Coordinates of C-alpha atoms in Angstrom, one line a residue:
M1 CA -0.3 -47.4 -10.8
T2 CA -1.8 -47.4 -7.7
R3 CA -3.3 -44.5 -5.6
G4 CA -0.4 -44.1 -3.5
V5 CA 2.2 -44.4 -6.1
L6 CA 0.7 -42.1 -8.1
K7 CA 0.1 -39.3 -5.1
S8 CA 3.6 -39.8 -4.8
F9 CA 4.6 -39.3 -7.9
L10 CA 2.7 -36.4 -8.6
A11 CA 3.8 -34.9 -5.2
G12 CA 7.4 -35.0 -6.8
A13 CA 6.6 -33.7 -10.2
L14 CA 5.0 -30.8 -8.7
S15 CA 7.3 -30.3 -6.0
A16 CA 9.8 -29.9 -9.2
A17 CA 7.4 -27.6 -10.6
L18 CA 6.2 -25.4 -8.0
L19 CA 9.3 -23.7 -7.4
A20 CA 11.4 -21.4 -9.2
G21 CA 12.8 -17.7 -9.9
C22 CA 11.9 -15.4 -13.0
T23 CA 14.0 -14.2 -15.7
A24 CA 13.8 -12.0 -18.6
G25 CA 14.2 -13.2 -22.4
D26 CA 12.0 -16.1 -22.2
T27 CA 9.0 -15.0 -24.4
D28 CA 10.9 -15.2 -27.9
H29 CA 11.2 -19.0 -27.9
E30 CA 7.7 -20.0 -26.6
E31 CA 5.7 -21.8 -28.9
R32 CA 1.9 -22.6 -28.1
A33 CA 1.8 -26.2 -26.4
R34 CA -2.2 -27.1 -27.3
T35 CA -5.3 -25.8 -29.0
D36 CA -7.4 -23.7 -27.1
T37 CA -10.8 -25.1 -27.0
S38 CA -11.7 -23.3 -23.0
C39 CA -14.1 -20.8 -24.3
D40 CA -16.6 -21.4 -27.2
G41 CA -19.2 -18.2 -25.8
R42 CA -22.0 -20.6 -24.7
I43 CA -23.2 -21.6 -21.5
T44 CA -25.2 -24.6 -21.5
G45 CA -28.6 -24.7 -19.6
T46 CA -28.0 -23.9 -15.7
S47 CA -24.4 -24.5 -14.4
Q48 CA -23.7 -24.9 -11.0
I49 CA -19.6 -24.7 -10.5
T50 CA -17.6 -25.1 -7.4
M51 CA -14.1 -23.5 -6.3
W52 CA -11.5 -23.4 -4.0
Y53 CA -9.6 -20.8 -2.6
H54 CA -6.5 -21.0 -0.4
T55 CA -6.2 -19.5 3.2
P56 CA -5.4 -15.9 2.6
T57 CA -2.9 -13.9 5.4
A58 CA -4.9 -10.9 4.8
H59 CA -7.4 -10.4 7.4
G60 CA -10.9 -10.4 5.6
E61 CA -10.2 -11.8 2.4
K62 CA -12.0 -14.7 2.3
E63 CA -15.3 -13.4 3.5
T64 CA -14.6 -10.4 1.0
L65 CA -14.5 -13.8 -1.4
R66 CA -17.8 -14.8 -0.1
G67 CA -19.4 -11.6 -0.4
Q68 CA -18.5 -11.7 -4.3
V69 CA -20.0 -15.3 -4.9
R70 CA -23.0 -14.0 -2.9
R71 CA -23.1 -10.6 -5.4
F72 CA -22.7 -12.6 -8.2
N73 CA -25.6 -15.8 -7.5
A74 CA -28.0 -12.8 -7.1
S75 CA -27.3 -10.9 -10.4
Q76 CA -28.1 -13.9 -12.7
K77 CA -29.4 -17.1 -13.2
E78 CA -27.3 -19.2 -15.7
V79 CA -24.3 -19.7 -13.3
E80 CA -24.2 -20.5 -9.6
V81 CA -20.8 -20.6 -7.5
R82 CA -20.2 -22.7 -4.7
L83 CA -17.1 -21.9 -2.8
V84 CA -15.6 -24.7 -0.8
D85 CA -14.0 -24.5 2.6
L86 CA -11.4 -26.7 2.5
P87 CA -10.0 -28.2 6.1
D88 CA -7.0 -26.6 7.3
G89 CA -3.8 -27.9 6.0
D90 CA -1.6 -28.0 2.9
Y91 CA -3.5 -26.3 0.1
D92 CA -1.2 -27.7 -2.4
A93 CA -1.1 -31.3 -1.1
E94 CA -5.3 -30.8 -1.2
V95 CA -4.9 -29.9 -4.9
L96 CA -2.6 -33.0 -5.7
A97 CA -5.1 -35.4 -4.0
A98 CA -7.7 -34.2 -5.8
A99 CA -6.1 -34.0 -9.1
A100 CA -4.9 -37.7 -8.5
D101 CA -8.6 -38.4 -7.5
G102 CA -10.2 -36.6 -10.8
Q103 CA -11.6 -34.4 -8.6
L104 CA -10.5 -30.8 -9.2
P105 CA -13.4 -28.3 -8.8
D106 CA -14.1 -25.9 -11.6
L107 CA -11.8 -22.9 -10.1
L108 CA -9.0 -22.8 -7.6
D109 CA -6.0 -20.0 -7.3
F110 CA -2.4 -20.8 -7.1
D111 CA 0.4 -18.4 -6.2
A112 CA 1.3 -17.8 -9.5
P113 CA 4.8 -19.0 -10.6
K114 CA 2.8 -23.2 -9.1
V115 CA 0.5 -22.6 -12.3
F116 CA 3.3 -23.7 -14.7
G117 CA 4.0 -26.9 -13.1
H118 CA -0.1 -27.5 -13.3
A119 CA -0.2 -26.3 -16.8
W120 CA 3.2 -28.6 -17.8
A121 CA 1.5 -31.5 -15.9
G122 CA -1.9 -31.1 -17.9
R123 CA -4.2 -30.1 -15.5
L124 CA -5.5 -27.0 -16.6
R125 CA -7.4 -25.5 -19.7
P126 CA -5.7 -22.2 -21.5
L127 CA -7.6 -19.1 -20.9
D128 CA -6.4 -17.3 -24.0
S129 CA -10.0 -17.9 -25.9
C130 CA -11.8 -16.7 -22.9
L131 CA -10.4 -13.0 -22.7
T132 CA -12.2 -10.2 -25.0
G133 CA -9.7 -7.6 -26.3
D134 CA -10.8 -4.9 -24.0
L135 CA -10.3 -6.9 -21.4
R136 CA -6.9 -8.1 -22.6
A137 CA -5.8 -4.1 -23.1
D138 CA -7.3 -3.3 -19.4
L139 CA -5.3 -6.0 -17.8
L140 CA -1.5 -4.7 -16.1
P141 CA 1.0 -6.3 -18.6
S142 CA 2.8 -8.0 -15.8
V143 CA -0.6 -9.9 -14.9
L144 CA -0.5 -11.5 -18.4
R145 CA 3.5 -12.3 -18.5
Q146 CA 3.1 -13.9 -15.0
G147 CA 0.1 -16.6 -16.0
T148 CA 1.8 -17.1 -19.4
Y149 CA 3.8 -20.8 -20.1
R150 CA 5.0 -21.4 -23.3
G151 CA 2.6 -18.6 -25.1
Q152 CA -0.7 -19.6 -23.8
L153 CA -2.2 -18.1 -20.5
W154 CA -3.0 -20.4 -17.6
G155 CA -3.4 -18.2 -15.1
L156 CA -5.3 -14.8 -14.4
G157 CA -5.4 -12.6 -11.2
T158 CA -7.7 -9.9 -10.0
F159 CA -4.5 -8.1 -8.4
D160 CA -0.4 -8.3 -8.5
S161 CA 2.2 -7.4 -6.1
G162 CA 4.6 -4.6 -5.2
L163 CA 7.8 -5.1 -4.2
G164 CA 10.9 -1.7 -3.1
M165 CA 12.1 -0.1 -0.3
Y166 CA 10.3 1.6 2.3
V167 CA 12.0 4.5 3.9
R168 CA 11.6 7.4 6.4
P169 CA 12.2 10.6 4.5
S170 CA 12.5 12.9 7.7
V171 CA 15.5 10.4 8.7
L172 CA 17.0 10.6 5.4
E173 CA 17.0 14.6 4.7
K174 CA 18.1 14.8 8.7
A175 CA 21.1 12.7 7.9
G176 CA 21.8 14.6 4.3
I177 CA 20.7 11.4 2.0
R178 CA 18.8 11.8 -0.8
V179 CA 15.6 10.1 -1.8
P180 CA 15.2 8.3 -5.2
R181 CA 12.9 9.6 -7.3
G182 CA 12.2 6.6 -9.4
S183 CA 14.0 3.6 -10.9
E184 CA 16.3 5.2 -13.0
D185 CA 17.4 7.2 -9.9
A186 CA 18.0 3.9 -7.6
W187 CA 20.8 3.8 -5.1
T188 CA 23.7 2.0 -6.3
S189 CA 24.5 -1.1 -3.6
D190 CA 27.7 0.7 -2.7
E191 CA 26.0 4.0 -2.4
L192 CA 23.2 2.0 0.1
T193 CA 25.8 0.5 1.7
G194 CA 27.4 4.1 2.7
I195 CA 23.7 5.0 3.6
L196 CA 23.1 2.2 6.1
V197 CA 27.0 3.1 7.5
R198 CA 26.0 7.1 7.8
L199 CA 22.6 6.0 9.4
R200 CA 24.1 3.7 12.1
K201 CA 26.3 7.2 12.6
E202 CA 23.1 8.6 13.2
G203 CA 22.0 6.4 16.2
Y204 CA 20.2 3.5 14.2
R205 CA 22.4 0.6 15.2
T206 CA 20.5 -1.7 12.6
P207 CA 19.1 0.4 9.8
L208 CA 18.1 -2.0 7.2
D209 CA 15.4 -4.6 7.7
L210 CA 15.2 -7.0 5.0
R211 CA 12.5 -8.8 7.3
L212 CA 14.7 -11.9 7.8
L213 CA 12.1 -13.3 10.4
Y214 CA 10.7 -14.6 7.1
A215 CA 13.8 -15.5 5.5
T216 CA 13.6 -19.7 6.8
P217 CA 15.0 -22.0 4.3
G218 CA 12.7 -22.9 1.7
A219 CA 10.4 -19.9 2.0
E220 CA 8.9 -18.1 -1.0
W221 CA 9.8 -15.0 0.1
N222 CA 13.6 -15.7 -0.6
T223 CA 12.9 -16.2 -3.9
Y224 CA 10.1 -13.4 -4.4
G225 CA 12.1 -10.7 -2.3
F226 CA 16.0 -11.2 -3.1
A227 CA 16.1 -12.7 -6.7
P228 CA 16.2 -9.3 -7.8
A229 CA 19.4 -8.7 -6.7
V230 CA 20.9 -11.4 -8.7
W231 CA 18.9 -10.4 -11.9
S232 CA 20.0 -6.5 -11.2
A233 CA 23.4 -7.5 -10.8
G234 CA 23.1 -9.6 -14.3
G235 CA 22.9 -13.1 -12.8
D236 CA 19.7 -15.1 -12.7
L237 CA 18.2 -18.4 -11.4
I238 CA 18.5 -20.2 -14.2
D239 CA 19.2 -20.0 -18.3
P240 CA 16.8 -17.5 -19.5
N241 CA 16.5 -19.1 -22.7
T242 CA 17.0 -22.6 -22.7
F243 CA 15.5 -23.6 -18.9
R244 CA 18.5 -26.3 -18.8
T245 CA 20.6 -25.3 -16.4
A246 CA 21.3 -22.8 -13.5
D247 CA 25.3 -23.5 -13.9
G248 CA 26.8 -20.2 -15.0
Y249 CA 24.2 -18.3 -14.3
L250 CA 23.0 -18.6 -10.0
N251 CA 26.7 -19.2 -9.4
C252 CA 28.0 -16.5 -12.1
A253 CA 30.4 -13.8 -10.7
A254 CA 27.6 -11.2 -10.5
S255 CA 25.2 -13.4 -8.7
V256 CA 28.2 -14.2 -6.0
E257 CA 29.2 -10.4 -5.9
A258 CA 25.7 -9.3 -5.4
L259 CA 24.7 -11.9 -2.8
T260 CA 28.2 -11.1 -1.1
T261 CA 27.3 -7.4 -0.6
M262 CA 24.2 -8.2 0.9
Q263 CA 25.9 -10.8 3.1
S264 CA 28.6 -7.9 4.1
W265 CA 25.9 -6.0 5.4
V266 CA 24.7 -8.5 7.8
K267 CA 28.1 -9.5 8.6
A268 CA 28.5 -5.8 9.6
G269 CA 25.7 -5.4 12.0
L270 CA 23.5 -3.3 9.5
V271 CA 20.8 -5.5 9.0
D272 CA 17.9 -6.2 11.6
P273 CA 18.5 -10.0 13.0
G274 CA 14.7 -10.9 12.2
E275 CA 13.6 -11.7 15.5
D276 CA 10.6 -10.2 15.0
D277 CA 8.6 -8.1 12.0
K278 CA 8.5 -4.5 13.7
A279 CA 12.0 -3.2 12.8
F280 CA 10.0 -0.3 11.0
V281 CA 7.4 0.5 12.9
E282 CA 9.3 0.7 16.3
G283 CA 11.7 3.0 14.5
R284 CA 14.3 0.7 14.9
S285 CA 15.3 0.3 11.1
P286 CA 14.2 3.3 8.9
L287 CA 14.5 1.2 5.9
S288 CA 12.8 -1.7 4.7
W289 CA 12.9 -4.5 1.9
T290 CA 9.4 -5.1 1.8
G291 CA 6.2 -5.4 -0.1
H292 CA 2.9 -3.9 -0.5
W293 CA 1.1 -5.7 2.3
T294 CA 3.4 -3.9 4.8
Y295 CA 2.3 -0.2 3.6
G296 CA -1.0 0.1 5.9
E297 CA 1.1 -0.9 9.0
Y298 CA 3.9 1.5 7.8
S299 CA 2.0 4.4 7.0
G300 CA -0.1 4.2 9.9
A301 CA 3.2 4.0 12.4
F302 CA 4.5 7.2 10.6
P303 CA 1.7 9.2 8.9
G304 CA 3.1 11.7 6.0
D305 CA 7.0 10.0 6.6
V306 CA 6.7 7.0 4.7
A307 CA 7.9 6.5 0.9
I308 CA 8.7 3.5 -1.5
V309 CA 11.7 3.8 -3.5
P310 CA 13.6 1.1 -6.0
L311 CA 15.2 -1.6 -4.8
P312 CA 18.8 -1.0 -5.2
D313 CA 20.9 -1.0 -8.5
F314 CA 23.3 -4.2 -8.0
G315 CA 25.1 -3.1 -11.6
R316 CA 22.5 -3.4 -14.3
G317 CA 19.5 -1.6 -13.2
S318 CA 17.0 -1.7 -10.6
V319 CA 14.8 -4.8 -10.7
T320 CA 11.6 -6.1 -8.9
G321 CA 9.7 -8.6 -8.5
M322 CA 5.9 -9.2 -9.7
G323 CA 3.3 -12.0 -9.7
S324 CA 0.5 -13.1 -6.9
W325 CA -2.0 -15.2 -6.4
Q326 CA -3.8 -16.2 -9.7
W327 CA -7.1 -18.1 -10.7
S328 CA -7.0 -21.2 -13.2
I329 CA -9.7 -23.5 -14.5
P330 CA -8.7 -27.1 -14.3
A331 CA -8.9 -29.5 -17.4
T332 CA -11.5 -31.4 -15.9
S333 CA -13.8 -28.3 -15.6
V334 CA -17.1 -29.3 -17.8
D335 CA -18.1 -26.0 -18.9
A336 CA -15.1 -23.0 -19.3
D337 CA -17.9 -20.3 -20.2
A338 CA -19.6 -20.7 -16.8
V339 CA -16.8 -20.5 -15.0
W340 CA -15.2 -17.4 -17.0
R341 CA -18.8 -15.4 -16.4
F342 CA -17.9 -15.6 -12.7
L343 CA -13.9 -14.5 -13.3
S344 CA -15.0 -11.9 -15.5
F345 CA -17.3 -10.7 -12.7
L346 CA -14.0 -10.8 -10.4
L347 CA -12.2 -8.7 -12.8
S348 CA -14.9 -5.8 -13.0
P349 CA -13.6 -2.5 -11.9
D350 CA -15.8 -2.5 -8.2
E351 CA -14.7 -6.4 -7.4
V352 CA -11.2 -6.0 -8.1
L353 CA -11.2 -2.7 -5.7
R354 CA -13.0 -4.7 -3.0
M355 CA -10.4 -7.2 -3.0
T356 CA -7.6 -4.9 -3.0
N357 CA -9.0 -2.4 -0.5
V358 CA -8.7 -5.6 1.8
N359 CA -5.8 -7.2 0.9
G360 CA -3.5 -4.2 -0.2
A361 CA -2.3 -5.4 -3.3
V362 CA -2.0 -3.9 -6.7
P363 CA -5.2 -3.8 -8.4
A364 CA -5.0 -5.9 -11.9
T365 CA -6.7 -3.8 -14.4
R366 CA -6.0 0.0 -15.3
S367 CA -10.1 0.9 -15.0
A368 CA -9.6 -0.1 -11.1
I369 CA -6.2 1.7 -10.8
E370 CA -7.5 5.2 -12.3
R371 CA -10.1 4.8 -9.2
T372 CA -7.3 4.3 -6.5
R373 CA -5.9 7.0 -4.5
L374 CA -2.5 4.9 -3.3
F375 CA -1.8 4.1 -6.6
S376 CA -2.9 7.0 -8.7
E377 CA -0.4 9.4 -10.5
T378 CA 0.5 10.9 -7.4
G379 CA -0.6 8.3 -5.2
P380 CA 2.5 7.0 -2.2
E381 CA 2.4 3.5 -3.7
R382 CA 2.7 4.8 -7.2
L383 CA 6.2 3.5 -8.2
Y384 CA 4.4 -0.2 -7.9
I385 CA 2.6 0.7 -10.9
E386 CA 5.5 2.3 -13.0
Q387 CA 7.2 -1.1 -12.1
L388 CA 5.0 -3.4 -13.7
Q389 CA 4.2 -1.4 -16.4
S390 CA 8.0 -0.5 -17.4
G391 CA 9.5 -4.3 -17.5
V392 CA 11.6 -2.9 -14.2
A393 CA 9.5 -5.9 -12.4
R394 CA 10.3 -9.3 -14.0
P395 CA 8.1 -12.4 -13.3
R396 CA 9.7 -15.7 -11.7
P397 CA 11.1 -18.3 -13.8
R398 CA 7.9 -19.6 -16.3
T399 CA 9.4 -23.3 -16.2
P400 CA 7.6 -26.5 -14.4
A401 CA 11.2 -26.3 -12.8
Y402 CA 10.4 -23.6 -10.5
A403 CA 9.7 -25.6 -7.5
A404 CA 13.3 -27.0 -7.8
I405 CA 14.6 -23.9 -8.6
T406 CA 13.2 -21.2 -5.6
D407 CA 13.7 -24.2 -3.2
A408 CA 17.6 -24.4 -3.8
F409 CA 17.5 -20.8 -4.1
S410 CA 15.7 -20.1 -0.9
R411 CA 17.9 -22.5 0.6
A412 CA 21.0 -21.3 -0.4
F413 CA 19.9 -17.6 0.7
A414 CA 19.1 -18.2 4.2
K415 CA 22.3 -20.3 4.5
I416 CA 24.0 -17.5 3.1
M417 CA 22.2 -14.4 5.0
L418 CA 21.4 -16.4 8.4
D419 CA 24.5 -18.6 8.5
E420 CA 27.2 -16.4 7.1
A421 CA 27.5 -19.7 4.5
P422 CA 30.0 -19.2 1.9
V423 CA 28.9 -17.3 -1.0
R424 CA 30.0 -19.2 -4.0
A425 CA 30.3 -22.8 -2.7
T426 CA 26.7 -22.5 -1.6
L427 CA 25.5 -21.0 -4.9
D428 CA 27.3 -24.5 -6.7
G429 CA 25.3 -26.2 -4.5
A430 CA 21.8 -24.8 -5.2
V431 CA 23.1 -25.1 -8.7
E432 CA 23.5 -28.9 -8.5
A433 CA 20.4 -29.2 -7.0
I434 CA 18.5 -27.3 -9.8
D435 CA 20.5 -29.3 -12.6
K436 CA 19.8 -32.7 -11.0
D437 CA 16.0 -32.1 -10.9
L438 CA 16.2 -31.0 -15.0
A439 CA 18.1 -33.9 -15.6
D440 CA 15.4 -36.2 -13.4
H441 CA 12.8 -34.8 -15.1
Q442 CA 14.2 -35.2 -18.7
Y443 CA 14.4 -30.9 -18.8
Y444 CA 10.6 -30.9 -18.8
P445 CA 9.7 -31.6 -22.0
P446 CA 6.5 -30.4 -23.6
T447 CA 4.9 -33.3 -24.4
G448 CA 5.1 -36.9 -22.7
R449 CA 3.9 -35.7 -19.6

């Protein structure tokens, strides 16, 4: 196989493996795919490891990582870490090209659901033998769950994500609208519809911000942000037990009803059109469906008047998303113990907090969370911790078909919300695209990669 053909094959396989949604009930049937020989507890001689890192959106995130590398290298003599700055471009394409040439680094990161495709393709080492019992107990269960595929751990992050509804309590109280206290007290979708109508009467022409500026076809925001509405209604992105079809799940009556409700908000003009991302901070929309990354901006705009409440209940309880960037060790890495020495350093409370203080994400360990103000028992972002620990948060589907799933759902969501396309027919089209990808890849068998 020529290099060009190989790259084309890998790109096709990964695109079908980097895009899916999540589901509950996908753990019982999992089995161990291979023997875990990643860490044997020994570092041979002096090791130099290279690492790659995606281009972050959070200001200062890469400089923080550079500082972590410097501190680690100065703290001991056995392992030296070299952070490689990749040229500007498509990070996933760089990884695929390096994999085709056998030139992957010793450590690199992926957005959480992309790990599954790389694990299925045989590009990664499992990490289970590297974790100590104490570290495993310290990690948020969501971090472990999101990085697990077929019963083994392939990715591990130093932070997780939080998703909910930002509200201005003063506005709600003035309008006589209750503020939910937690996930079990979430607004129903019908209740939210009435709230939006009431807020319009209070003078807010577009009371709900869905961050539609970022809802372009194919954008991951559509899947991460709004698959929870489908799950909450009782639908799913794919069969959560077999991962062999989306038919009857993504296009079931519950999924259609949830997205029809959301589309009705747009049709009624209750949703900010997304010409910019300032609807909340400029006071146009007192409700904003978004994630942890906006807390600093929102609370800065309205000090003391910002709260985070659960996403609405579309019939089966409030559900939210989870998962963020995770570290993985390529199968070609010479000494996993040397890489793990650095990863365990990044997972220390001091280093976890150095990163999350910059990017605003949820710390991955309980020991780090205990030292925060925002995520403490009485902190303003505590809801995120409760969701991640209680099961209200779900991982995006842990299947190498994720790329096809998220692409199909994201495009369908954009058509439904931006173009007001027919909901059932649009979801049927997404199901057809997903099921075609599954069939084209023989349903991603665990062997024969």
